[in-house]
Amino acid sequence: MFAVHLMAFYFTKLKEDQIKKVDRFLYHMRLSDETLLDIMARFQAEMQKGLGKDTNPTASVKMLPTFVRAIPDGSEKGEFLSLDLGGSKFRVLKVQVSEEGKRNVQMESQFYPTPNEIIRGNGSELFEYVADCLADFMKTKGLKHKKLPLGLTFSFPCRQTKLEEGILLSWTKKFKARGVQDTDVVDCLAKAIKKHKDIDVDILALVNDTVGTMMTCAYDDPYCEVGVIIGTGTNACYMEDMSNIDLVEGDEGRMCINTEWGAFGDDGALEDIRTEFDRELDLGSLNPGKQLFEKMISGLYLGELVRIILLKMAKAGLLFGGKKSSALHTKGKIETRHVAAMEKYKEGLANTREILTDLGLEPSEADCIAVQHVCTIVSFRSANLCAAALAAILTRLRENKKLVRLRTTVGMDGTVYKIHPQYPKRLHKVVRKLVPNCDVRFLLSESGSTKGAAMVTAVASRVQTQRKQIDKVLALFQLTQEQLKAVQGKMRTEFEYGLKRDTHLLATVKMLPTYVCGMPDGTEKGKFLALDLGGTNFRVLLVKIRSGRRSVRMYNKIFAIPLEIMQGTGEELFDHIVQCIADFLDYMGLKGAQLPLGFTFSFPCRQTSIDKGTLIEWTKGFKATDCEGEDVVDMLREAIKRRNEFDLDIVAIVNDTVGTMMTCGYEDPNCEIGLIAGTGSNMCYMEEMKNIELVEGDEGKMCINTEWGGFGDNGCIDDIRTQYDKKVDEGSLNPGKQRYEKMTSGMYLGEIVRQILIDLTKHGLLFRGQISERLRTRGIFETKFLSQIESDRLALLQVRRILQQLGLDSTCEDSIVVKEVCGAVSRRAAQLYGAGLAAIVEKRREDQGLENLKVTVGVDGTLYKLHPHFSRILQETVKELAPRCDVTLMLSEDGSGKGAALITAVAKRLQQAQKEK
């Protein structure tokens, strides 16, 4: 018993001594946590450098865009071919991806050798060999009669400008084929395949093996957005935000970046970490000074690193009694598989003895312990370095997503990771220590990068098909110059119809006289009340105008109009309005004052004088009964009488569009057009009295409220109305009415978008084909969301958040499509506005017999104010369609309430002048 204890003690002591000896010799290879955090920070800086347009040329970590923009979503299906070139063997694979929902993949594959004379010979012979192997595989599997998409896994650094192209930057590992560097490898392969007349393949994707690994794992785990290979070579890829990739146009979505991290340190950034052994290994390699990070990590080099260390230790008399063998002097005699075998938990020491003996050495027990520890230090350093770089990528992902804590999956592959008994455990542990705020799952890629190339091809094929379908829908909203000119011409015709007595009743654009006959001249003064009714809010204002200085001060209060009042009786609506006026007068301490009042009433009215307005029909969701066909000024007077608290002098009833024109006309005498682009859509302008057949007299001008929202109610623009416009119209309160308004105004744009999203989802093109209850809800997609989603400052992450608020769980790709849909709908609206406005400015130019017209348009409305691109597109369209008109768009600062007060003031001034006459 004592002897056993003595032996155990002797062995432990021996082990400790040997470990200490090795540790002293290799102390440079032991990396502290502090050093690893430092390497992590250096790698983050290198990534940033690689992503920048100006810094990329000098960056050692190339951060190559792969043009892989989407990971599998489970809806992929079909048959795909895949080739894998880059390791010690070449593989051809047929992948059958099953119907949606099952995520089932069946594979058949064949390995072919890659002889040295092929991989180090002539480039064209290499690709001809690959094409021969592919033809052989297709013949064996009976695939010669089929046209199949193919993905090529090519595990060398390539610069891509699209998914199906790759310019080889440099060979790595053992490959050295001549004449391939700086050429497109897809083109080389396609030419070689063309020589085989009996096979038909379409190369859809060139994929780095790391990307293939990520895609394979992402098919099983949608959280996977990083791929790492630790095999013959080492590399990593991850999904980066497009807005951070300077080398590729566009800011939308994400793209997989192939880091090519093997070259980290090629610029000297790791010189303090590299040891004499690393330098010796590098000098004896095929590519001295290149891939320095890879040479400290990957399977091609770990065995050689161990051999160099053992030889040095033997020379120093620290191993094998100072004896060396010719095998120990021979490059490549210790391979990574030997290192893995020596580190095995129980049989490691026995394996070490056997391997050393095969090298012609006579190791002692102490030698075996020491050699085993050398292997541990070399492979542990490899895992540490990998962990530091991976931790930098995970930190970047977390920061991109602005998360406190990241949940993600890393797809792993490569022989070192797979066959080394301790490697995965060590790597995982160090990663978790370096990034404690990331919950990382490591997923082993079962069928490697070749299946990944097929998955990239399957995704590319799915995205291609989906893209065509989405583009088909968006094309419906893209109006040509001819179509816009036609809208302009038809609008002009409707203007003429509306102005003429004989055709007025048939016109869809009503061209209503407003009896506003003058613009402000700056002499207006006094206190005025203004009311503003036109949406879900009602405003009461006190406006103080001072003459001469064009100074206006306003005090206002906003009151809500509940739905039950909007759609109740007329009496209830006007009683509610008077209640709001009473509250305001109380609030302002004006209870007994008899003030002149202007009433902005933003609905189509037929006027016979400035203070008489008969409601033609409700729009914008109002439905109060017993109002249509009635004089709303009388209804307001009746309601004031019923309340019997105060009396007001109602001087003018004004449309909000006219109010907008007046407000801007007060600032700019050139303004004689008013435009509203908000909840509703309308335009007014100053017309020559001689052209208005509905009103007596030929002198001077009068403002015409076009009520152009009804344009097209006679079917004249049905050629540009889409199925979605028709759906929105059918579901509205007034089907068949206000068709132009329903294609252009804020009340309806969000609803058009919702109808498109439902249709795209039904076809499996959005939200994984799942129509949520929220998406079925009318009115959920408010127009303000369009403005937010289309904002240039908004990253896709924020778009996803908006969609999540709406109960729509979107992927990055979904968010891009939603943004495109919003853009198409709002662009068409702005162009249609532009066509209408071009019709009126051209009419004014011709009526005045001018070569060129200079005019200001007063504009108001939330769509115009809040949408990031609306005003620009509107302006561009007017310029294209009316090139001889110089049109300035002026935003009405204080809206239609101030306008109503100004109209009242102008009417008072004109009344006074009339009296004096």
Tab-separated table of C-alpha atoms in Angstrom, residues 161-405:
chain	number	residue	atom	x	y	z
A	161	THR	CA	-19.666	42.583	-55.942
A	162	LYS	CA	-22.619	40.224	-56.184
A	163	LEU	CA	-23.611	36.819	-54.830
A	164	GLU	CA	-22.687	34.948	-58.024
A	165	GLU	CA	-19.237	36.425	-58.524
A	166	GLY	CA	-15.935	36.323	-56.647
A	167	ILE	CA	-12.491	37.675	-57.514
A	168	LEU	CA	-9.835	35.520	-55.827
A	169	LEU	CA	-7.605	37.727	-53.678
A	170	SER	CA	-5.078	35.052	-52.740
A	171	TRP	CA	-4.765	31.312	-52.324
A	172	THR	CA	-4.315	30.068	-48.734
A	173	LYS	CA	-3.724	26.671	-47.133
A	174	LYS	CA	-1.993	24.340	-49.667
A	175	PHE	CA	-3.584	25.725	-52.847
A	176	LYS	CA	-1.377	27.504	-55.385
A	177	ALA	CA	-3.060	27.058	-58.840
A	178	ARG	CA	-1.603	29.454	-61.389
A	179	GLY	CA	-3.519	32.182	-63.235
A	180	VAL	CA	-6.537	32.283	-60.923
A	181	GLN	CA	-5.637	35.168	-58.614
A	182	ASP	CA	-7.503	38.415	-59.508
A	183	THR	CA	-9.986	36.537	-61.730
A	184	ASP	CA	-13.655	35.643	-61.194
A	185	VAL	CA	-13.741	32.014	-60.018
A	186	VAL	CA	-17.457	31.655	-60.864
A	187	ASP	CA	-16.685	32.616	-64.448
A	188	CYS	CA	-13.764	30.119	-64.534
A	189	LEU	CA	-16.055	27.339	-63.298
A	190	ALA	CA	-18.930	28.306	-65.631
A	191	LYS	CA	-16.585	28.132	-68.658
A	192	ALA	CA	-15.335	24.706	-67.576
A	193	ILE	CA	-18.917	23.431	-67.069
A	194	LYS	CA	-19.961	24.761	-70.521
A	195	LYS	CA	-17.612	22.240	-72.118
A	196	HIS	CA	-19.937	19.517	-70.809
A	197	LYS	CA	-22.846	19.845	-73.224
A	198	ASP	CA	-24.906	17.241	-71.364
A	199	ILE	CA	-25.300	19.085	-68.031
A	200	ASP	CA	-27.211	22.280	-67.316
A	201	VAL	CA	-26.528	24.138	-64.076
A	202	ASP	CA	-27.061	27.735	-63.035
A	203	ILE	CA	-24.418	29.013	-60.563
A	204	LEU	CA	-26.470	31.201	-58.216
A	205	ALA	CA	-24.059	31.692	-55.332
A	206	LEU	CA	-20.403	31.717	-54.397
A	207	VAL	CA	-20.064	31.070	-50.696
A	208	ASN	CA	-17.172	31.042	-48.305
A	209	ASP	CA	-17.125	27.854	-46.184
A	210	THR	CA	-17.656	29.927	-43.038
A	211	VAL	CA	-20.814	31.458	-44.529
A	212	GLY	CA	-21.906	27.948	-45.488
A	213	THR	CA	-21.504	26.865	-41.863
A	214	MET	CA	-23.565	29.801	-40.608
A	215	MET	CA	-26.334	29.099	-43.146
A	216	THR	CA	-26.453	25.379	-42.334
A	217	CYS	CA	-26.883	26.128	-38.643
A	218	ALA	CA	-29.318	28.997	-39.308
A	219	TYR	CA	-31.624	26.541	-41.089
A	220	ASP	CA	-31.949	24.679	-37.765
A	221	ASP	CA	-31.704	27.703	-35.450
A	222	PRO	CA	-32.962	31.110	-36.662
A	223	TYR	CA	-30.890	32.811	-33.922
A	224	CYS	CA	-27.684	31.772	-35.706
A	225	GLU	CA	-25.948	34.847	-37.136
A	226	VAL	CA	-22.266	33.942	-36.760
A	227	GLY	CA	-20.231	31.176	-38.405
A	228	VAL	CA	-16.776	30.052	-37.216
A	229	ILE	CA	-14.446	27.476	-38.737
A	230	ILE	CA	-11.469	26.080	-36.868
A	231	GLY	CA	-10.125	23.409	-39.173
A	232	THR	CA	-7.325	23.307	-41.740
A	233	GLY	CA	-7.707	27.084	-41.779
A	234	THR	CA	-9.693	29.397	-39.533
A	235	ASN	CA	-12.206	32.120	-40.277
A	236	ALA	CA	-15.441	33.715	-39.076
A	237	CYS	CA	-18.418	35.485	-40.618
A	238	TYR	CA	-21.406	37.285	-39.123
A	239	MET	CA	-24.465	39.353	-40.096
A	240	GLU	CA	-23.560	43.062	-40.173
A	241	ASP	CA	-25.900	46.054	-40.566
A	242	MET	CA	-25.737	47.363	-44.140
A	243	SER	CA	-25.460	50.929	-42.798
A	244	ASN	CA	-22.013	50.016	-41.399
A	245	ILE	CA	-20.679	48.507	-44.647
A	246	ASP	CA	-19.104	51.360	-46.614
A	247	LEU	CA	-18.004	49.032	-49.422
A	248	VAL	CA	-21.573	48.282	-50.561
A	249	GLU	CA	-24.259	50.707	-51.733
A	250	GLY	CA	-27.415	50.955	-49.647
A	251	ASP	CA	-28.242	51.127	-45.959
A	252	GLU	CA	-31.148	48.712	-45.775
A	253	GLY	CA	-31.017	45.369	-44.045
A	254	ARG	CA	-28.049	43.230	-43.171
A	255	MET	CA	-25.364	41.371	-45.048
A	256	CYS	CA	-23.078	38.554	-44.056
A	257	ILE	CA	-19.467	39.721	-43.716
A	258	ASN	CA	-16.656	37.228	-44.256
A	259	THR	CA	-14.042	38.636	-41.853
A	260	GLU	CA	-11.067	36.627	-43.209
A	261	TRP	CA	-9.699	36.896	-39.698
A	262	GLY	CA	-6.790	34.543	-40.493
A	263	ALA	CA	-4.867	37.617	-41.700
A	264	PHE	CA	-5.323	39.497	-38.379
A	265	GLY	CA	-1.824	40.651	-37.342
A	266	ASP	CA	-0.366	40.695	-40.882
A	267	ASP	CA	0.211	44.433	-40.328
A	268	GLY	CA	2.200	43.847	-37.137
A	269	ALA	CA	-0.731	44.256	-34.720
A	270	LEU	CA	0.119	40.988	-32.908
A	271	GLU	CA	3.918	41.164	-32.824
A	272	ASP	CA	3.959	41.301	-28.990
A	273	ILE	CA	1.900	38.075	-28.885
A	274	ARG	CA	3.878	36.090	-31.477
A	275	THR	CA	6.742	33.939	-30.217
A	276	GLU	CA	10.036	32.732	-31.742
A	277	PHE	CA	8.253	29.457	-32.612
A	278	ASP	CA	5.545	31.313	-34.574
A	279	ARG	CA	8.216	33.213	-36.496
A	280	GLU	CA	10.100	30.047	-37.401
A	281	LEU	CA	6.901	28.319	-38.540
A	282	ASP	CA	5.970	31.351	-40.662
A	283	LEU	CA	9.366	31.461	-42.400
A	284	GLY	CA	9.008	27.821	-43.442
A	285	SER	CA	5.416	28.220	-44.735
A	286	LEU	CA	4.108	28.630	-48.314
A	287	ASN	CA	3.121	32.265	-47.627
A	288	PRO	CA	5.595	33.931	-45.218
A	289	GLY	CA	4.258	37.071	-43.493
A	290	LYS	CA	0.662	36.201	-44.384
A	291	GLN	CA	-2.236	34.686	-42.357
A	292	LEU	CA	-0.328	35.165	-39.079
A	293	PHE	CA	-3.401	34.785	-36.833
A	294	GLU	CA	-4.371	31.580	-38.660
A	295	LYS	CA	-0.845	30.239	-38.161
A	296	MET	CA	-1.318	30.467	-34.367
A	297	ILE	CA	-4.731	28.767	-34.466
A	298	SER	CA	-5.568	26.404	-37.292
A	299	GLY	CA	-5.150	22.703	-37.892
A	300	LEU	CA	-2.683	23.154	-40.711
A	301	TYR	CA	-0.166	24.628	-38.261
A	302	LEU	CA	-0.777	23.357	-34.683
A	303	GLY	CA	1.123	20.082	-35.226
A	304	GLU	CA	4.010	21.890	-36.887
A	305	LEU	CA	4.144	24.381	-33.999
A	306	VAL	CA	4.379	21.485	-31.525
A	307	ARG	CA	7.189	19.892	-33.629
A	308	ILE	CA	9.225	23.127	-33.650
A	309	ILE	CA	8.832	23.514	-29.854
A	310	LEU	CA	9.805	19.851	-29.163
A	311	LEU	CA	12.877	20.187	-31.394
A	312	LYS	CA	13.970	23.364	-29.567
A	313	MET	CA	13.412	21.757	-26.175
A	314	ALA	CA	15.393	18.657	-27.232
A	315	LYS	CA	18.225	20.862	-28.484
A	316	ALA	CA	18.221	22.642	-25.099
A	317	GLY	CA	18.486	19.241	-23.391
A	318	LEU	CA	15.007	19.586	-21.837
A	319	LEU	CA	13.519	16.542	-23.634
A	320	PHE	CA	14.541	13.056	-24.777
A	321	GLY	CA	17.896	13.395	-22.978
A	322	GLY	CA	18.880	15.901	-25.639
A	323	LYS	CA	18.480	13.324	-28.413
A	324	LYS	CA	16.725	14.192	-31.684
A	325	SER	CA	15.532	12.008	-34.546
A	326	SER	CA	15.501	12.753	-38.287
A	327	ALA	CA	11.659	12.609	-38.161
A	328	LEU	CA	11.641	15.337	-35.502
A	329	HIS	CA	13.725	17.419	-37.907
A	330	THR	CA	11.225	16.818	-40.740
A	331	LYS	CA	8.572	19.463	-41.443
A	332	GLY	CA	4.997	18.209	-41.206
A	333	LYS	CA	5.787	15.017	-39.292
A	334	ILE	CA	3.560	16.009	-36.368
A	335	GLU	CA	0.001	16.716	-37.482
A	336	THR	CA	-2.937	18.231	-35.619
A	337	ARG	CA	-4.579	14.786	-35.338
A	338	HIS	CA	-1.522	13.732	-33.313
A	339	VAL	CA	-1.926	16.770	-31.039
A	340	ALA	CA	-5.595	15.835	-30.477
A	341	ALA	CA	-4.680	12.205	-29.741
A	342	MET	CA	-1.986	13.238	-27.216
A	343	GLU	CA	-4.486	15.408	-25.333
A	344	LYS	CA	-7.123	12.688	-24.920
A	345	TYR	CA	-8.315	12.430	-21.337
A	346	LYS	CA	-7.347	8.872	-20.384
A	347	GLU	CA	-5.337	7.399	-23.233
A	348	GLY	CA	-3.456	10.669	-23.935
A	349	LEU	CA	-0.181	9.610	-22.318
A	350	ALA	CA	-0.182	6.192	-24.023
A	351	ASN	CA	-0.926	7.924	-27.369
A	352	THR	CA	1.924	10.374	-26.728
A	353	ARG	CA	4.404	7.522	-26.138
A	354	GLU	CA	3.265	5.764	-29.321
A	355	ILE	CA	3.465	8.918	-31.480
A	356	LEU	CA	6.920	9.868	-30.150
A	357	THR	CA	8.182	6.329	-30.659
A	358	ASP	CA	6.921	6.429	-34.282
A	359	LEU	CA	9.053	9.573	-34.678
A	360	GLY	CA	12.132	7.512	-33.797
A	361	LEU	CA	12.399	8.850	-30.255
A	362	GLU	CA	12.741	7.001	-26.948
A	363	PRO	CA	10.606	9.029	-24.566
A	364	SER	CA	10.664	8.626	-20.799
A	365	GLU	CA	7.533	8.970	-18.663
A	366	ALA	CA	8.649	12.543	-17.890
A	367	ASP	CA	9.074	13.283	-21.621
A	368	CYS	CA	5.535	12.094	-22.356
A	369	ILE	CA	4.089	14.311	-19.605
A	370	ALA	CA	6.054	17.320	-20.875
A	371	VAL	CA	5.083	16.752	-24.545
A	372	GLN	CA	1.444	16.354	-23.575
A	373	HIS	CA	1.634	19.696	-21.729
A	374	VAL	CA	3.244	21.376	-24.769
A	375	CYS	CA	0.246	20.210	-26.828
A	376	THR	CA	-2.139	21.598	-24.191
A	377	ILE	CA	-0.454	25.014	-24.179
A	378	VAL	CA	-0.405	25.256	-27.996
A	379	SER	CA	-4.039	24.208	-28.438
A	380	PHE	CA	-5.202	26.251	-25.422
A	381	ARG	CA	-3.574	29.365	-26.919
A	382	SER	CA	-5.372	28.620	-30.193
A	383	ALA	CA	-8.748	28.432	-28.377
A	384	ASN	CA	-7.958	31.617	-26.423
A	385	LEU	CA	-7.102	33.617	-29.540
A	386	CYS	CA	-10.224	32.352	-31.317
A	387	ALA	CA	-12.345	33.243	-28.291
A	388	ALA	CA	-10.971	36.819	-28.155
A	389	ALA	CA	-11.789	37.493	-31.826
A	390	LEU	CA	-15.217	35.822	-31.548
A	391	ALA	CA	-15.972	37.878	-28.405
A	392	ALA	CA	-15.222	41.033	-30.441
A	393	ILE	CA	-17.767	39.944	-33.090
A	394	LEU	CA	-20.423	39.155	-30.469
A	395	THR	CA	-19.864	42.550	-28.815
A	396	ARG	CA	-20.273	44.227	-32.197
A	397	LEU	CA	-23.561	42.363	-32.816
A	398	ARG	CA	-24.865	43.362	-29.393
A	399	GLU	CA	-23.917	47.013	-29.926
A	400	ASN	CA	-25.454	47.057	-33.439
A	401	LYS	CA	-28.726	45.867	-31.935
A	402	LYS	CA	-28.438	48.329	-29.024
A	403	LEU	CA	-29.112	45.515	-26.557
A	404	VAL	CA	-28.001	45.228	-22.952
A	405	ARG	CA	-27.975	41.446	-23.368
